[in-house]
Short mmCIF file of C-alpha atoms in Angstrom, two decimals:
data_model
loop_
_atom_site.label_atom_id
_atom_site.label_comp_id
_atom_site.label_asym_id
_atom_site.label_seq_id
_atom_site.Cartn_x
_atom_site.Cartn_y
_atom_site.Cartn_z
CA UNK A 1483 -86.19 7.51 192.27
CA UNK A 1484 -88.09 10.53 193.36
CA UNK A 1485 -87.45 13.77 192.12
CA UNK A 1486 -89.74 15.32 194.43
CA UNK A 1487 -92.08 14.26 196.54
CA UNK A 1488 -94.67 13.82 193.99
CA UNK A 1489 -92.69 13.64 190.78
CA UNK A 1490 -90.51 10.53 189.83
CA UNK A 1491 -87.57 10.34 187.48
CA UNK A 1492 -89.50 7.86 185.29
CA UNK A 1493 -92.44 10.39 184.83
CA UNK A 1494 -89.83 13.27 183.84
CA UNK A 1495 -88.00 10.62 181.38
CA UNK A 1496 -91.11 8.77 180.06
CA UNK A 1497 -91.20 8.77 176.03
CA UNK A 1498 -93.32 6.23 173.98
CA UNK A 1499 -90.90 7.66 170.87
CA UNK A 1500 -87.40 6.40 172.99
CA UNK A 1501 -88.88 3.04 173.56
CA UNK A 1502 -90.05 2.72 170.33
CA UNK A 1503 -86.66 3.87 168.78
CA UNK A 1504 -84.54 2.11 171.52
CA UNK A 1505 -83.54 5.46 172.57
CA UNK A 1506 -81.58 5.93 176.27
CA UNK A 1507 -83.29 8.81 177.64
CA UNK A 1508 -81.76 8.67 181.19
CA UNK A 1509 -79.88 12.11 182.02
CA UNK A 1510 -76.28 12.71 182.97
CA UNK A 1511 -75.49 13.97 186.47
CA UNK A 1512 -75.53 17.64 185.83
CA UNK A 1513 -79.07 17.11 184.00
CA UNK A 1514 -80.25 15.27 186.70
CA UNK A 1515 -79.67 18.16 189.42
CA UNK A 1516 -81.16 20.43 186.58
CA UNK A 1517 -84.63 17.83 186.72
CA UNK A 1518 -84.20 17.66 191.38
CA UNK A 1519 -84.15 22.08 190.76
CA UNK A 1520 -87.23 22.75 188.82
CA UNK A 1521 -89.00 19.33 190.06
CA UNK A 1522 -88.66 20.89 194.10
CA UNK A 1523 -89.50 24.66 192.43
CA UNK A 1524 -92.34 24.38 190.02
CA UNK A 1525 -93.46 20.59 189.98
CA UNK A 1526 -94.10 20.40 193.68
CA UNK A 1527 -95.67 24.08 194.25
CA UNK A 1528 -97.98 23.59 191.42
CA UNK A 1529 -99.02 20.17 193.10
CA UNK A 1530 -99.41 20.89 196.29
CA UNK A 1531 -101.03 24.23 195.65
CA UNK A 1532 -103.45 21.92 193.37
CA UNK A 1533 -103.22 18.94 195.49
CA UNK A 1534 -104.71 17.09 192.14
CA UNK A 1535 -102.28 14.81 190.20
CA UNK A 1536 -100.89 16.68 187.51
CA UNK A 1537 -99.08 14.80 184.34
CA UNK A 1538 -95.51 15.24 183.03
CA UNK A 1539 -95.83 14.72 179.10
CA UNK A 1540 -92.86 15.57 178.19
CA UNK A 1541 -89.74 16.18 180.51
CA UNK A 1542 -86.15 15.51 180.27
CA UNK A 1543 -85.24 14.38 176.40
CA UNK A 1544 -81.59 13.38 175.26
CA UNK A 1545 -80.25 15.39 172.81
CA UNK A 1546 -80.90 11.84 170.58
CA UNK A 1547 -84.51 12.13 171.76
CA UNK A 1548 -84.82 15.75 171.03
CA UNK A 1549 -83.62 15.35 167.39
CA UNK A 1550 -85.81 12.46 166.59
CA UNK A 1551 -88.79 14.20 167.73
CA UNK A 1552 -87.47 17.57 165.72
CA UNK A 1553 -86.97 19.76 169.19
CA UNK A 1554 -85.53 22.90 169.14
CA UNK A 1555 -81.43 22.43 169.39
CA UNK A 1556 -81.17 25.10 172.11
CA UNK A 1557 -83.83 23.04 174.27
CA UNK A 1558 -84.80 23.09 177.92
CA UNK A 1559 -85.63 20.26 177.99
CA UNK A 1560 -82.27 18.29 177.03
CA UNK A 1561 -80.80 20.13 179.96
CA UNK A 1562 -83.26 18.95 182.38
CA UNK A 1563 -84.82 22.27 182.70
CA UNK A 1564 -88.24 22.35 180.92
CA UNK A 1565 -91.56 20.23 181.77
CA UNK A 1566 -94.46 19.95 179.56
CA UNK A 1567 -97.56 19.70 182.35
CA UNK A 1568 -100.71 18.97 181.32
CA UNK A 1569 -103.56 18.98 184.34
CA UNK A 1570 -106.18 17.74 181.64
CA UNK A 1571 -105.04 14.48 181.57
CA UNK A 1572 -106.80 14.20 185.33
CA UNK A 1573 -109.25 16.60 184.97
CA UNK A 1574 -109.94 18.36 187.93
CA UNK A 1575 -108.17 21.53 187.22
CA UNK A 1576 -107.65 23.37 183.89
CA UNK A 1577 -104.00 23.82 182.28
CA UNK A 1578 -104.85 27.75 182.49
CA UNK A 1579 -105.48 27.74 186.05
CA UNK A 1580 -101.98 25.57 186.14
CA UNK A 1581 -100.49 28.47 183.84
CA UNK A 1582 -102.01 31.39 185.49
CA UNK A 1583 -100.74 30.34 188.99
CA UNK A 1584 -97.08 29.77 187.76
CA UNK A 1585 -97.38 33.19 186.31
CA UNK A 1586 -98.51 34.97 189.28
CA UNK A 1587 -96.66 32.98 191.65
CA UNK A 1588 -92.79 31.15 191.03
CA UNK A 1589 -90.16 32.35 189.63
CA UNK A 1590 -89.71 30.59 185.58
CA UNK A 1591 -87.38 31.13 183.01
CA UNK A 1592 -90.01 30.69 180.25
CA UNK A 1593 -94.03 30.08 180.64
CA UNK A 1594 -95.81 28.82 177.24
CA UNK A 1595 -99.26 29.23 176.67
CA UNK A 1596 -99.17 25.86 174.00
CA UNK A 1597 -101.72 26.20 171.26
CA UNK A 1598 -105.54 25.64 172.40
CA UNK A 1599 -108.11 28.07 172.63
CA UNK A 1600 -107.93 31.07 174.09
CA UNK A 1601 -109.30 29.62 177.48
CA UNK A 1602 -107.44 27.00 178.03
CA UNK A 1603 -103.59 25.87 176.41
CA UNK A 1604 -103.38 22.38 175.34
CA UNK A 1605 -100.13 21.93 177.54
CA UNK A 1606 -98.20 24.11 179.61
CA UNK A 1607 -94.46 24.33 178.83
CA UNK A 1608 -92.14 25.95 181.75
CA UNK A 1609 -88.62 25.98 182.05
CA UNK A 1610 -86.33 26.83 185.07
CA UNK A 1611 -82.79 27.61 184.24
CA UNK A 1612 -80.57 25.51 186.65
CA UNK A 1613 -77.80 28.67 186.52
CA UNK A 1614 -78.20 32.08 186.18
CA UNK A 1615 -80.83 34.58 186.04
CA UNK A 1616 -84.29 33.35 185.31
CA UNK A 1617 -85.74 35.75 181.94
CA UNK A 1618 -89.47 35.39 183.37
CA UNK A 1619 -90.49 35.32 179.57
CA UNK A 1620 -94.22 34.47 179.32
CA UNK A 1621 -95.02 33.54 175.88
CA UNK A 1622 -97.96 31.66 173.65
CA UNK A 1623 -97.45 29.42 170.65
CA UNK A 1624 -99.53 29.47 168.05
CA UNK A 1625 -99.77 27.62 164.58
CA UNK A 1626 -99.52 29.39 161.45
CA UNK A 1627 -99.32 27.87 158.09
CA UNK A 1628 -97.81 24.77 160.23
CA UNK A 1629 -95.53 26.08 161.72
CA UNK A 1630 -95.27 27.05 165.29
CA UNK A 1631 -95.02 31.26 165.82
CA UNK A 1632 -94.37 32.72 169.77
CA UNK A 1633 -95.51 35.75 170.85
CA UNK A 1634 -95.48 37.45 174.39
CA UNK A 1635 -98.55 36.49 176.36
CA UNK A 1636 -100.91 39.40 177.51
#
């Protein structure tokens, strides 16, 4: 099943940790529409403004899932409403050009600069709520003394 044109459902669902653990990973209906919403308005510009294949590393994740890997419990991304993209996997383009043209360009909930150097994250994390208004928080997450700090980006 397609999400979008270029994004699948098994790409947004795709967890070595849920097939190891025997975890279902498939989301509900309302979850579902969440993973169609920001597929069609942040997948599929970034792609086609890229036209490069760009990975999904981690997309929807059952609340199960989300535990088990030690996910926030307010997370995006067991509401179908946060992608972790990663345009390194391909090469071709760099995850800051991916995060600098989501910044400048669609509307987001929240944009994370993840970890990495200071040109280039090691992932980008963006979330689109599927109701209500989008915060447009832009944010970077850093390690310090192992754990993971935010801070607004700029």
């Amino acid at each position: 099943m397609y999400l979008s044109n270029h994004l699948t459902l098994a790409e947004a669902t795709k967890s070595a940790t849920a097939i190891r653990k025997g975890i279902h990973n498939l989301p509900p209906d309302q979850h579902l529409a969440a993973l169609v919403n920001i597929a069609n308005k942040i997948f599929e510009p970034v792609r086609m403004h890229f036209n490069f294949p760009i990975a999904v590393t981690s997309g929807y994740r059952s609340r199960e899932l989300n535990k088990e890997i030690g996910g926030s419990l307010t997370s995006q991304h067991s509401k179908g409403e946060a992608l972790d993209i990663d345009a390194d996997v391909y090469g071709g383009y760099t995850n800051k050009e991916i995060f600098d043209f989501i910044k400048d360009n669609l509307e987001f909930d929240q944009l994370i600069y993840e970890y990495g150097t200071d040109t280039n994250p090691d992932w980008v994390h963006v979330s689109l709520a599927y109701k209500g208004v989008q915060r447009g928080e832009v944010l970077r997450a850093t390690r310090e003394l192992g754990k993971t700090v935010y801070s607004y980006y700029g």
